[in-house]
N, CA, C and O atoms as a MOPAC input file, in Angstrom:
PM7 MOZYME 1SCF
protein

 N      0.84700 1    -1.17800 1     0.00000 1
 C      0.00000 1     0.00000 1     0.00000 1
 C      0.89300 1     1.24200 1     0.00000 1
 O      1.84000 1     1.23500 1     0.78600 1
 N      0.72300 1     2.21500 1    -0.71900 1
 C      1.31900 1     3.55400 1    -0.80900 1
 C      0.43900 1     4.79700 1     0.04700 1
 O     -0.53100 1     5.41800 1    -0.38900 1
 N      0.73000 1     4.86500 1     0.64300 1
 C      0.64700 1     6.51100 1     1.65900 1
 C      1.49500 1     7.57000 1     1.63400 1
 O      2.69800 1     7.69100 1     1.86600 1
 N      0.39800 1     8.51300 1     1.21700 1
 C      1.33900 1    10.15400 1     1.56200 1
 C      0.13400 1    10.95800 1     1.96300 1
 O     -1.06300 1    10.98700 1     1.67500 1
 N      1.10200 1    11.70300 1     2.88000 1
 C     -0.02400 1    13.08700 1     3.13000 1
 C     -0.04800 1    13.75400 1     2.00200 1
 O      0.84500 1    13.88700 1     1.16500 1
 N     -1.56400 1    14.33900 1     2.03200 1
 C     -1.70100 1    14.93000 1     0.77300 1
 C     -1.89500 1    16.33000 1     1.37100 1
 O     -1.53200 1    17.27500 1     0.67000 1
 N     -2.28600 1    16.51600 1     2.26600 1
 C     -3.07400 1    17.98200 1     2.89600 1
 C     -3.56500 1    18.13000 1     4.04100 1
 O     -4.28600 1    17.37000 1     4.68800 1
 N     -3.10600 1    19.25800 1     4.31200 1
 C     -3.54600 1    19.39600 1     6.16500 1
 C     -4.19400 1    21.00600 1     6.12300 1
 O     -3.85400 1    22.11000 1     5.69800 1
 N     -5.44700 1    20.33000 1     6.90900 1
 C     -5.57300 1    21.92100 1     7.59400 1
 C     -5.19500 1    22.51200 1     8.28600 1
 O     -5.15900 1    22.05600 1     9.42900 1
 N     -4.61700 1    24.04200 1     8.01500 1
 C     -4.34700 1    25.32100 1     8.79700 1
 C     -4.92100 1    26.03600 1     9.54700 1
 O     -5.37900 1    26.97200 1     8.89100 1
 N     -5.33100 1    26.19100 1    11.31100 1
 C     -6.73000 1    26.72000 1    11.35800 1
 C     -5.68700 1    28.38000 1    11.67800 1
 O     -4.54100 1    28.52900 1    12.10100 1
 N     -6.66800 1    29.30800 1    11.27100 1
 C     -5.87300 1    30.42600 1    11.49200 1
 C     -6.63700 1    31.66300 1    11.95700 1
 O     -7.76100 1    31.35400 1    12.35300 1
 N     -6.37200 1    32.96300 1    12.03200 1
 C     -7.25000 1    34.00200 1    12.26600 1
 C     -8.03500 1    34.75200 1    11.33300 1
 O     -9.17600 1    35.21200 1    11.30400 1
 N     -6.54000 1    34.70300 1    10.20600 1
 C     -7.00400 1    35.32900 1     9.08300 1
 C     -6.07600 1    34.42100 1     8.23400 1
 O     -4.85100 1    34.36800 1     8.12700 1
 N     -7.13000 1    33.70200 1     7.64700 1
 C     -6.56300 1    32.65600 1     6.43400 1
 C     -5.86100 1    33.07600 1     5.42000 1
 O     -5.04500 1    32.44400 1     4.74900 1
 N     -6.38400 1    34.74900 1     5.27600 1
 C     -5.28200 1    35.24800 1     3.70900 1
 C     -3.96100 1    35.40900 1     3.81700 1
 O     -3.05800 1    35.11000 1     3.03600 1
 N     -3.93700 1    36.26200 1     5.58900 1
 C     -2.85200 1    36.81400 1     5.96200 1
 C     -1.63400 1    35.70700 1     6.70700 1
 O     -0.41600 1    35.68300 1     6.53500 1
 N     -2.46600 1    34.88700 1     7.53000 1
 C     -1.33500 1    33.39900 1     7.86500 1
 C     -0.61600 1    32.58500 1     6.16200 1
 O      0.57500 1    32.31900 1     6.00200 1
 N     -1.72400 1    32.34400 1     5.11400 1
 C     -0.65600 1    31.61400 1     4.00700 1
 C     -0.11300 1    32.64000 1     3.22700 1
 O      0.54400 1    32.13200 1     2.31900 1
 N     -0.09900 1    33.88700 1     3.18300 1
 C      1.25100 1    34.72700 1     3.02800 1
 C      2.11200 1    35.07500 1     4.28500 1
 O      3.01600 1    35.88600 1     4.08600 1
 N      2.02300 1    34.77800 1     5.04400 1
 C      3.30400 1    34.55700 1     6.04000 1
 C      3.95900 1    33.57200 1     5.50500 1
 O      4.93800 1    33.83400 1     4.80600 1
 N      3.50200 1    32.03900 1     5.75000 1
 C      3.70400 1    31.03800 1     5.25900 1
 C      4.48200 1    31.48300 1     3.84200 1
 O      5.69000 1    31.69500 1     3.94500 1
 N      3.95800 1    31.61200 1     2.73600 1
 C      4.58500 1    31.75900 1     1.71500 1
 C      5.62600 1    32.42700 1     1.37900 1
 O      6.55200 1    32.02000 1     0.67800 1
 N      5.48100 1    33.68500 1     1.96800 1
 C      6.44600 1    34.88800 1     1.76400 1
 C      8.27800 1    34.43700 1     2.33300 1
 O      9.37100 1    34.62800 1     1.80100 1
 N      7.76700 1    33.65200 1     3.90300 1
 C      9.13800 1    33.33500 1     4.26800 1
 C      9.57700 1    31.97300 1     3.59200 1
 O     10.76900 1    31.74900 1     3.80100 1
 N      8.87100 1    30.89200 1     2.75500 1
 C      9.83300 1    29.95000 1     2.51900 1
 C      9.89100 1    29.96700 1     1.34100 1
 O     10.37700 1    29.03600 1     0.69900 1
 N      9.15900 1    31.57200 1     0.54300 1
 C      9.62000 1    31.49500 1    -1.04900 1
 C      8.86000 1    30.54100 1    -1.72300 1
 O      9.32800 1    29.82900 1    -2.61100 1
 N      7.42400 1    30.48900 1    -1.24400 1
 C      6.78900 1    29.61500 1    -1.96400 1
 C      5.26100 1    30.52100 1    -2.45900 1
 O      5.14800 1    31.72800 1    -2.24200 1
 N      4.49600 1    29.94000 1    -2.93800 1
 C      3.16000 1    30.72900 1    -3.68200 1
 C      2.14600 1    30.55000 1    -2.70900 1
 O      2.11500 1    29.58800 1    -1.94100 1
 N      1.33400 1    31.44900 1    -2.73500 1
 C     -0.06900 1    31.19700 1    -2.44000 1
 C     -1.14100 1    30.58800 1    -3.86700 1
 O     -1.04800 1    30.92400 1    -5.04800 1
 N     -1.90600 1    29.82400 1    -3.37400 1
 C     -2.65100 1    28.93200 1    -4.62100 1
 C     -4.10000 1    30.21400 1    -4.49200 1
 O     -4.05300 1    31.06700 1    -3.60600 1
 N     -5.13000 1    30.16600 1    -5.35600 1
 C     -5.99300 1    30.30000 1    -5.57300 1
 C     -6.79400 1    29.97900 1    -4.21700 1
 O     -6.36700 1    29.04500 1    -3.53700 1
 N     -7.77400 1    30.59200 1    -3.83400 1
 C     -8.96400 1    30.46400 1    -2.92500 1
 C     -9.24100 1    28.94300 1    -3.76700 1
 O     -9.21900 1    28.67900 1    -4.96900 1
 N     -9.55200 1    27.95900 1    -2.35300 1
 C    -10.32100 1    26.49400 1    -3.00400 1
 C    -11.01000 1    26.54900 1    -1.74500 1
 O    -10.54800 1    26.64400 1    -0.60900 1
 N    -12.43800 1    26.45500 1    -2.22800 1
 C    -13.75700 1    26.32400 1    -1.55100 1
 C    -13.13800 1    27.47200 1    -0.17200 1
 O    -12.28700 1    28.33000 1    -0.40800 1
 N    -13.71200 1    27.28100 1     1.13600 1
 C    -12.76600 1    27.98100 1     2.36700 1
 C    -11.64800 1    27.79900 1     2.68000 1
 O    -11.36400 1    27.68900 1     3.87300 1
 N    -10.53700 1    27.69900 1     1.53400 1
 C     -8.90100 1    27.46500 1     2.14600 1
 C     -8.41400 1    28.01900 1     0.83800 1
 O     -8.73700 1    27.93200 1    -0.34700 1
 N     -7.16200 1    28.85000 1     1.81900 1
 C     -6.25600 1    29.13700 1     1.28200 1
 C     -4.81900 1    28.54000 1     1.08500 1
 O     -3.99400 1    28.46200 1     1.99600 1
 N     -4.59700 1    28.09700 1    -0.30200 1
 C     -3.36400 1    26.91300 1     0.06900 1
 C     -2.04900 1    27.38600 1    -0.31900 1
 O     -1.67000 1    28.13300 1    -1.22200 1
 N     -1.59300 1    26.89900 1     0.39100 1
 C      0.15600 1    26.79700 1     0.01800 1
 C      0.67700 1    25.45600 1    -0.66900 1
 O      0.36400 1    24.40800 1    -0.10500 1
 N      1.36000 1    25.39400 1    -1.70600 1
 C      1.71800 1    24.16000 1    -1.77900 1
 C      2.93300 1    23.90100 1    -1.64400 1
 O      3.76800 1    24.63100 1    -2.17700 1
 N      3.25800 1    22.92300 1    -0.98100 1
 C      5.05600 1    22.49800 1    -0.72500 1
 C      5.54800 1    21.66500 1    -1.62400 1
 O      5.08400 1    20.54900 1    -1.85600 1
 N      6.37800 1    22.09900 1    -2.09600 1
 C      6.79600 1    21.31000 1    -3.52300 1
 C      6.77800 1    19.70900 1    -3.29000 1
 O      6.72100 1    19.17000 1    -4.39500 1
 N      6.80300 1    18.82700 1    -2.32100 1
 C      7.31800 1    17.73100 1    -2.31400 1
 C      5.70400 1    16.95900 1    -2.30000 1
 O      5.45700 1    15.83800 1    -1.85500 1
 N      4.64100 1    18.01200 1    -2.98200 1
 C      2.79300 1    17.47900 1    -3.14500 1
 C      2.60500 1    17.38400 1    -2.17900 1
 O      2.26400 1    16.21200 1    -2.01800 1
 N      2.58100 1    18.13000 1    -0.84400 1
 C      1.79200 1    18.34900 1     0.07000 1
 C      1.41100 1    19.82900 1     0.22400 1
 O      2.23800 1    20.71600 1     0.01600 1
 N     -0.12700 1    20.13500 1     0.67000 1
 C     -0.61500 1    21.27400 1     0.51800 1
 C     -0.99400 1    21.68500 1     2.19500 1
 O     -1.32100 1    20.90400 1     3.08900 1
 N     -0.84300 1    23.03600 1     2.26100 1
 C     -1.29200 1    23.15800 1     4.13800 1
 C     -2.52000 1    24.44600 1     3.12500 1
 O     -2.50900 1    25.20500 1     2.15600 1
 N     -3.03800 1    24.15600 1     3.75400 1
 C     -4.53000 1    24.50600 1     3.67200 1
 C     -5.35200 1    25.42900 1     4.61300 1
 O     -6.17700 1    24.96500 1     5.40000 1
 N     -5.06000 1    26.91300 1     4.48300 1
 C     -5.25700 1    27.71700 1     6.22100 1
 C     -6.90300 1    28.04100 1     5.64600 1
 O     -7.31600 1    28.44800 1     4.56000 1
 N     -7.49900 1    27.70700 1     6.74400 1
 C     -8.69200 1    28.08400 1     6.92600 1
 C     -8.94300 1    29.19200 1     8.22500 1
 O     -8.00900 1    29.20100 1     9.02700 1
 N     -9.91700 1    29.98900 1     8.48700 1
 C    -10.30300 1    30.80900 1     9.36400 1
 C    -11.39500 1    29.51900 1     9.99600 1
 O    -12.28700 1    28.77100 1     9.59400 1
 N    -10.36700 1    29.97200 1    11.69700 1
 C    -10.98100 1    29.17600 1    12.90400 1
 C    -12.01600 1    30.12200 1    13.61000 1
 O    -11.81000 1    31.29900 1    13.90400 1
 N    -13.46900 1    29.21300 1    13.89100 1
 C    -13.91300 1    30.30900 1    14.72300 1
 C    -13.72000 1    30.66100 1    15.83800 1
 O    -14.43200 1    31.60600 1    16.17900 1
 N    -12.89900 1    30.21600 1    16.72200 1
 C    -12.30300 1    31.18100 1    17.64900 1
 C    -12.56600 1    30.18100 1    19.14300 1
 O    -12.78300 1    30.75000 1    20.21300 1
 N    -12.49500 1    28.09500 1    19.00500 1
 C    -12.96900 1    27.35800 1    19.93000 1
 C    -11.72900 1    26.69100 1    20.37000 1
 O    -11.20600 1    26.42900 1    19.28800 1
 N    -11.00000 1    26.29000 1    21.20900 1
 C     -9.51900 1    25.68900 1    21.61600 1
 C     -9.10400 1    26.10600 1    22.31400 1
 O     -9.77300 1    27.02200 1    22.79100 1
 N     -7.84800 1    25.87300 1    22.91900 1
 C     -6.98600 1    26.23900 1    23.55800 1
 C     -5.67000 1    27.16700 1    23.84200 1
 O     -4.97800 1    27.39800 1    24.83300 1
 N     -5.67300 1    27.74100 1    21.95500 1
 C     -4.64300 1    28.29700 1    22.12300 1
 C     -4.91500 1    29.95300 1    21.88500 1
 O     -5.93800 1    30.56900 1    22.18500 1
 N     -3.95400 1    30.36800 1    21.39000 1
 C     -4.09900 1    32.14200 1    21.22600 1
 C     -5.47400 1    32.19600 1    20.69100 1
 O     -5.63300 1    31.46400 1    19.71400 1
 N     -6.60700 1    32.92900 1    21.10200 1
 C     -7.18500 1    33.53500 1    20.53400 1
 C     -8.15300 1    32.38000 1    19.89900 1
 O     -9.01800 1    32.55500 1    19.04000 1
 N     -7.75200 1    31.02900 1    20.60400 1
 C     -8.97400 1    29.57600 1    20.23700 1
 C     -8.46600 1    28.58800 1    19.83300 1
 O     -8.94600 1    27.46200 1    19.96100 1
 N     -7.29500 1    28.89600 1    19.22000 1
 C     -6.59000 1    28.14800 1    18.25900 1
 C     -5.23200 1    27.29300 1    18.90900 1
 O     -4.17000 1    27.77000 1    19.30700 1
 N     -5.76100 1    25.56000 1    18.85500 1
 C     -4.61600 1    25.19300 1    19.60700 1
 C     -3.50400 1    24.88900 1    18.75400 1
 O     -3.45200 1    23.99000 1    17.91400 1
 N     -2.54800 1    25.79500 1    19.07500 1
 C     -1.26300 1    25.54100 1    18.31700 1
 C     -0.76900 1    24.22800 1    17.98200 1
 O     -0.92100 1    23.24300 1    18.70400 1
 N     -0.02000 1    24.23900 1    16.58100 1
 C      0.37700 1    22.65000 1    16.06500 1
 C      1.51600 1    23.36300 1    15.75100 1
 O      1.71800 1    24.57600 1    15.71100 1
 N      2.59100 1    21.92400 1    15.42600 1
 C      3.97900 1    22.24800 1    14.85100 1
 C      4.04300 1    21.96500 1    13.05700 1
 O      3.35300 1    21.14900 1    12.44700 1
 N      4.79800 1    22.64500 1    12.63000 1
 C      5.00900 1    22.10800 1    10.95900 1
 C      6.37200 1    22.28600 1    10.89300 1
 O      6.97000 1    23.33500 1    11.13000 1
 N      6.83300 1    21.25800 1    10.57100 1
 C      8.44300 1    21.35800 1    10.26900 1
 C      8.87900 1    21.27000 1     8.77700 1
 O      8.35700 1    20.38600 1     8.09700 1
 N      9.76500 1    22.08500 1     8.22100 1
 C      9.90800 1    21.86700 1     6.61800 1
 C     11.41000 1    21.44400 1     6.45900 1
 O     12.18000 1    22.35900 1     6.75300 1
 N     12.09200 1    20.12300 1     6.01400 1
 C     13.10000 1    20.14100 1     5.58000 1
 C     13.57400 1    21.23000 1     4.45800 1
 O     12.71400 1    21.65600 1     3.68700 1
 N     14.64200 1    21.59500 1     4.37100 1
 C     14.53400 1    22.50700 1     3.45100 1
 C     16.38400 1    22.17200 1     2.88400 1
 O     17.14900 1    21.75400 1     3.75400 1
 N     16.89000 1    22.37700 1     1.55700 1
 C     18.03900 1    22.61000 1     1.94000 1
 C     19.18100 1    23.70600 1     2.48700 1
 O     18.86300 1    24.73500 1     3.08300 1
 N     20.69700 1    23.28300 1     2.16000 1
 C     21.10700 1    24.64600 1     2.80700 1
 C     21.23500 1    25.84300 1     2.25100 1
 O     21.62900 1    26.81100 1     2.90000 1
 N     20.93900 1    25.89800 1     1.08400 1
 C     20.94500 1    27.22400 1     0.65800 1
 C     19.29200 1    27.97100 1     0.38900 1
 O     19.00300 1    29.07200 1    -0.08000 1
 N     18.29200 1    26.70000 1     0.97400 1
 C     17.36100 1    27.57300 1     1.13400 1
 C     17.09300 1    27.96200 1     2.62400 1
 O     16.41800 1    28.94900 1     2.91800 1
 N     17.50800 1    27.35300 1     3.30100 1
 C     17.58200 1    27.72900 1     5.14000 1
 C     18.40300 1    28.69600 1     5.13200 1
 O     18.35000 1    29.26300 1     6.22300 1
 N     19.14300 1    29.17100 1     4.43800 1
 C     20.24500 1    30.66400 1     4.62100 1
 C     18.99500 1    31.65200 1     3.61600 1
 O     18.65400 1    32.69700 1     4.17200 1
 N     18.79100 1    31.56400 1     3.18600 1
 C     17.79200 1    32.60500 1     2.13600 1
 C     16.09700 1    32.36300 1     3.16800 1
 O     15.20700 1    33.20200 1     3.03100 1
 N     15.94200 1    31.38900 1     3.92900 1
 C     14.47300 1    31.36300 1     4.72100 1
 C     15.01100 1    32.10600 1     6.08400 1
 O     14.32000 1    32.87900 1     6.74700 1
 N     16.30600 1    31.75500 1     6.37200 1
 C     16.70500 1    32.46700 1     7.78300 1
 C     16.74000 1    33.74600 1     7.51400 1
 O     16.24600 1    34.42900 1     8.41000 1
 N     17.14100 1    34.32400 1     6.61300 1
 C     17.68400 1    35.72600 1     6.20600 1
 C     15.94300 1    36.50600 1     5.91100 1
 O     15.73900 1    37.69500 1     6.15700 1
 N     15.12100 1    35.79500 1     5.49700 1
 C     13.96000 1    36.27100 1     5.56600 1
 C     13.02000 1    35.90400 1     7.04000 1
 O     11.83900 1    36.22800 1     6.90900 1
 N     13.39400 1    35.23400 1     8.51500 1
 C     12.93500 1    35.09900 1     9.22300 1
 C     13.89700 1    36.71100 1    10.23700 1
 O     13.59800 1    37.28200 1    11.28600 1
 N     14.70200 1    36.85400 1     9.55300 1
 C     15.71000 1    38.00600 1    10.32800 1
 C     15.65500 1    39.53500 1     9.83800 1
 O     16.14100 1    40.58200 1    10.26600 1
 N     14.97700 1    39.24400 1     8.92700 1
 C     14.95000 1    40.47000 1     8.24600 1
 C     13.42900 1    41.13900 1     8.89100 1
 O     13.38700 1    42.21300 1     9.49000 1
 N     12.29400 1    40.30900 1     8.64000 1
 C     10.70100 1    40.23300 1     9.64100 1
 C     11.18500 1    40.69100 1    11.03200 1
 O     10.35500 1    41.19100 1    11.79100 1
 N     12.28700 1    40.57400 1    11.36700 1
 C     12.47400 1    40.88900 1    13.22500 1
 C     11.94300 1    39.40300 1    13.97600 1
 O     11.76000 1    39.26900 1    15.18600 1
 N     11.76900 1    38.44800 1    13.03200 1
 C     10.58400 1    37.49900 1    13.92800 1
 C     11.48000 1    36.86300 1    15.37100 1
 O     12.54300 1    37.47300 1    15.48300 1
 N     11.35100 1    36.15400 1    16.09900 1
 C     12.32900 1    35.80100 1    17.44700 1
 C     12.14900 1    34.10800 1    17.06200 1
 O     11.14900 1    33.39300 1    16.99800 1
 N     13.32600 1    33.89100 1    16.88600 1
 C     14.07600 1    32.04800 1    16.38200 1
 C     14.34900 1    31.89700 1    17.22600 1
 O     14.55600 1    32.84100 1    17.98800 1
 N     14.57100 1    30.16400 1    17.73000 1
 C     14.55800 1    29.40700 1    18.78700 1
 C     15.42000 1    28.31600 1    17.84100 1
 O     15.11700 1    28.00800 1    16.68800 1
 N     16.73800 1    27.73200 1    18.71700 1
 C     17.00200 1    26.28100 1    18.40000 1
 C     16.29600 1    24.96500 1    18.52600 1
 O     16.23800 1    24.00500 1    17.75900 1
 N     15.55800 1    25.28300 1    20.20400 1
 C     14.85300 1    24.47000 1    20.63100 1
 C     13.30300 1    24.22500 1    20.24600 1
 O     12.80200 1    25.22200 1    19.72800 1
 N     12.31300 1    22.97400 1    20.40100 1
 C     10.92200 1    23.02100 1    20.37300 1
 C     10.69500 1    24.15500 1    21.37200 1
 O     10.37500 1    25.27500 1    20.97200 1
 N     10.87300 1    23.84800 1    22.80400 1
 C     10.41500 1    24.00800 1    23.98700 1
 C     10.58400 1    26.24300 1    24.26200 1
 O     10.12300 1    26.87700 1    25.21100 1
 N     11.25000 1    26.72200 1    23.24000 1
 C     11.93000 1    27.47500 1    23.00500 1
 C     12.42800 1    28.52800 1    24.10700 1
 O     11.86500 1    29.54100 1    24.52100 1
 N     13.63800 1    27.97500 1    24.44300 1
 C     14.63900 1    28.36300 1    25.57100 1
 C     15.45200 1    29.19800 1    25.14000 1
 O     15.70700 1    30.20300 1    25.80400 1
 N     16.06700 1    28.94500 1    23.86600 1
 C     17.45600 1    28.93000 1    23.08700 1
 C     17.45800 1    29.90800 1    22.30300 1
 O     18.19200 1    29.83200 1    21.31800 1
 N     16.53800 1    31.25900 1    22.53400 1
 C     16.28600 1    32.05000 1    21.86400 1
 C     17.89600 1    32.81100 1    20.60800 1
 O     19.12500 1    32.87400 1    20.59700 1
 N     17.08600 1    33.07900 1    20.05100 1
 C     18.54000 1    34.09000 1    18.83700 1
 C     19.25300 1    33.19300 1    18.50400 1
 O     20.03600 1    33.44200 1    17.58700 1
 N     19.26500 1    31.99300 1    19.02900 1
 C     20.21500 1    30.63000 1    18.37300 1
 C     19.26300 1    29.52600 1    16.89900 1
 O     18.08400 1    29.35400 1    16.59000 1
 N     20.50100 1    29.06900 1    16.41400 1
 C     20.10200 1    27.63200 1    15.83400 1
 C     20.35200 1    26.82900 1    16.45700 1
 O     20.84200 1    27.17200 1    17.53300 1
 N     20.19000 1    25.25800 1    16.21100 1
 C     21.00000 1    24.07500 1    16.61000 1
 C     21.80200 1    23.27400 1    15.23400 1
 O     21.80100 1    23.74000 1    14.09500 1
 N     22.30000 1    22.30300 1    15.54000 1
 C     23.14200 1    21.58500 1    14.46500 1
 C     22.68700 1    20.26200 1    14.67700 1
 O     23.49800 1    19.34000 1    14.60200 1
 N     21.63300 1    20.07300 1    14.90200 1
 C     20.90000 1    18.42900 1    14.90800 1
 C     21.42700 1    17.95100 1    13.92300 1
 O     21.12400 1    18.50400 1    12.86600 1
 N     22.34700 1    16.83600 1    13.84900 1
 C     22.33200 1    15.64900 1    13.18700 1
 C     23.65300 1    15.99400 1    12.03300 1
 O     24.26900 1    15.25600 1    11.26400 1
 N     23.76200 1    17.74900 1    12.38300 1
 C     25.07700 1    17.44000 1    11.42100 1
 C     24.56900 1    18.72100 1    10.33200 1
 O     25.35900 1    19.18000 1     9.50800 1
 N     23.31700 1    19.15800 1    10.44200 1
 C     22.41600 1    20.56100 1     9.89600 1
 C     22.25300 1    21.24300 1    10.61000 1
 O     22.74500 1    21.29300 1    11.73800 1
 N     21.20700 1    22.22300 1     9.90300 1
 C     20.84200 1    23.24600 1    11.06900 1
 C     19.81600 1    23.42500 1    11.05400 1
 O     19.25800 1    23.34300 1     9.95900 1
 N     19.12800 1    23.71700 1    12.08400 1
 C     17.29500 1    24.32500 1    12.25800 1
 C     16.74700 1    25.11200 1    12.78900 1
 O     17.79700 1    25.73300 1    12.95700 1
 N     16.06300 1    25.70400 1    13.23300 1
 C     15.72700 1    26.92200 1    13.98200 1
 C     13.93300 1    26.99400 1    13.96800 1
 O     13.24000 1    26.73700 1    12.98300 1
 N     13.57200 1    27.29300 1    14.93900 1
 C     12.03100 1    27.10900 1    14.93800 1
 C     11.78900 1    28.82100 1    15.39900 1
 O     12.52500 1    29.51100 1    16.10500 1
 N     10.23500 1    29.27400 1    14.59200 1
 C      9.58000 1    30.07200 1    14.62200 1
 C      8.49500 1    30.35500 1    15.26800 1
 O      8.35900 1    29.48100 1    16.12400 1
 N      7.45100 1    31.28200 1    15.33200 1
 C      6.35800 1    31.37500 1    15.67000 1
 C      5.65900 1    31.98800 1    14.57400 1
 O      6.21300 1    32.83400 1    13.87200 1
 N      4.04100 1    31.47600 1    14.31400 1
 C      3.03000 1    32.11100 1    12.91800 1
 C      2.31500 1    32.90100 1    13.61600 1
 O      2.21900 1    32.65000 1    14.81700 1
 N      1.67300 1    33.97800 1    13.10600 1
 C      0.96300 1    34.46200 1    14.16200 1
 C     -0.25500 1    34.05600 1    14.94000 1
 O     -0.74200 1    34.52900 1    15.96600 1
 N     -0.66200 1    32.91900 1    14.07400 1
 C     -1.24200 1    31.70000 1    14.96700 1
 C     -1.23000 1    31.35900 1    16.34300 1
 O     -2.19300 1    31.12300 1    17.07200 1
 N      0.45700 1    31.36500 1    16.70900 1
 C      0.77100 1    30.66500 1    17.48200 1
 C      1.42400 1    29.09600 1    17.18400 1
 O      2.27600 1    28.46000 1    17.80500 1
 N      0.80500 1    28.84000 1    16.22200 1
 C      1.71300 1    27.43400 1    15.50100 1
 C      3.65100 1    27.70800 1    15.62300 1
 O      4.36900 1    28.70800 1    15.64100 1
 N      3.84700 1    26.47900 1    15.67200 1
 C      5.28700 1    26.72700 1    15.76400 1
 C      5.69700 1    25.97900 1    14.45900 1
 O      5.21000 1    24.93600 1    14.02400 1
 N      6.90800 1    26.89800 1    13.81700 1
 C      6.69900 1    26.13500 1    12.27000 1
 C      8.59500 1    25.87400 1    12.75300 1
 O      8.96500 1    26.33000 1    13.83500 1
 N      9.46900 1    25.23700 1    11.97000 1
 C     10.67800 1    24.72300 1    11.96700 1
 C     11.01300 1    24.38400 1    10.63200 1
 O     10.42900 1    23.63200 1     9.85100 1
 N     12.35100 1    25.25300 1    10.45200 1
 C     13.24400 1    24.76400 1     9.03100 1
 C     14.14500 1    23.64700 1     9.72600 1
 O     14.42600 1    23.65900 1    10.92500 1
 N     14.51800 1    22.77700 1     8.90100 1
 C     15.83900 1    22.02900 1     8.96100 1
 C     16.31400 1    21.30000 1     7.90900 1
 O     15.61200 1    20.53500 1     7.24800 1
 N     17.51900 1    21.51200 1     7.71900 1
 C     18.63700 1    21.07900 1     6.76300 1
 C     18.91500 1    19.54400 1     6.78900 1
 O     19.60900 1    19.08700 1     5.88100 1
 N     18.35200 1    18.57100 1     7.91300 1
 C     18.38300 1    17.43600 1     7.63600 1
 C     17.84300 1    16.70700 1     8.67600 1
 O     17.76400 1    17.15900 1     9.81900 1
 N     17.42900 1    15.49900 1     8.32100 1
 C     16.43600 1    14.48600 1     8.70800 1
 C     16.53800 1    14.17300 1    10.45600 1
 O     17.68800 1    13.87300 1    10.77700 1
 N     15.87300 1    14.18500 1    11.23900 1
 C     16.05800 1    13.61500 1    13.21300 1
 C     16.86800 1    12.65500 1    12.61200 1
 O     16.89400 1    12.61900 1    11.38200 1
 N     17.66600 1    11.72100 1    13.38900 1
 C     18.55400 1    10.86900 1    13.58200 1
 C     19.10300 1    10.65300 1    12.08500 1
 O     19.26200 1     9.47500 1    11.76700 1
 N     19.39900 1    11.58400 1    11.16700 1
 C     20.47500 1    11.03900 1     9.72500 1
 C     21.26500 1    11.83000 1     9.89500 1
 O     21.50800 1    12.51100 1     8.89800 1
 N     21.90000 1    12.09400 1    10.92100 1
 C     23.40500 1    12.15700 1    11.07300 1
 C     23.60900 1    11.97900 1    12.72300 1
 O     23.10000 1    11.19500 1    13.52400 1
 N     24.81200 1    13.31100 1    12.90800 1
 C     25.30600 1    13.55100 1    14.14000 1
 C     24.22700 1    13.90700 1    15.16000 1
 O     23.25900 1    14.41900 1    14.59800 1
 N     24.09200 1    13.80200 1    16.43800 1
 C     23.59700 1    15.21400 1    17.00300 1
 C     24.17600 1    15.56600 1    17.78600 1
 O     25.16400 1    15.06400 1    18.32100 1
 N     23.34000 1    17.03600 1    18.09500 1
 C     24.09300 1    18.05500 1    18.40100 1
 C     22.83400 1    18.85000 1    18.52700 1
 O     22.88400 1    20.04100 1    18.83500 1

């Protein structure tokens, strides 16, 4: 049997304005309005899909925060960092985010985790949990 994610929903505040965040920092497009979602597509055929939450959960403002992590390579994590630094946004090495203004070197790459204005915590990294060193 073959499995892939095909698409996830985004719940957000403002669906236009979260998938141009999304887009703007990893250099990717916003798709066309489909039915209530606004999509992003990630080149590797998976689509995140932000919809407007009505305002029921746990997290900021209703919305319980989720993580999205994007492998990316290294010369697009220097061109996504340089656009997470340029926003003023505040990077974390860590999930738990302790490690503020830092990266880490997991596995032998590098990664650095964000905040959407969601509250979602999104993460670049240059290479796979356990395919290399860590660090």
């Amino acid at each position: 049997m073959t499995v892939q994610l095909n698409h996830t929903i985004v719940a957000a505040h403002d669906k236009h304005t979260s998938a141009r965040f999304l887009a703007d920092l990893l250099g990717l497009q916003v798709s066309p309005q489909y039915g209530p979602f606004i999509p992003v597509a990630i080149p590797n055929g998976v689509t995140l899909d932000f919809m407007d939450h009505p305002g029921s959960g746990s997290g900021p403002g209703g919305i319980a925060p989720q993580h999205y992590a994007f492998l990316v390579s290294e010369d697009d994590f220097d061109a996504i960092f340089g656009r997470i630094r340029a926003a003023g946004l505040t990077y974390w090495a860590d999930p738990a985010h302790r490690r503020a203004g830092e990266i880490n070197r997991n596995d032998g790459g590098r990664g650095a985790y964000f905040d959407d204005p969601n509250g979602h915590s999104l993460e670049i990294l240059t290479r796979p949990y356990g395919s290399g060193l860590a660090g």
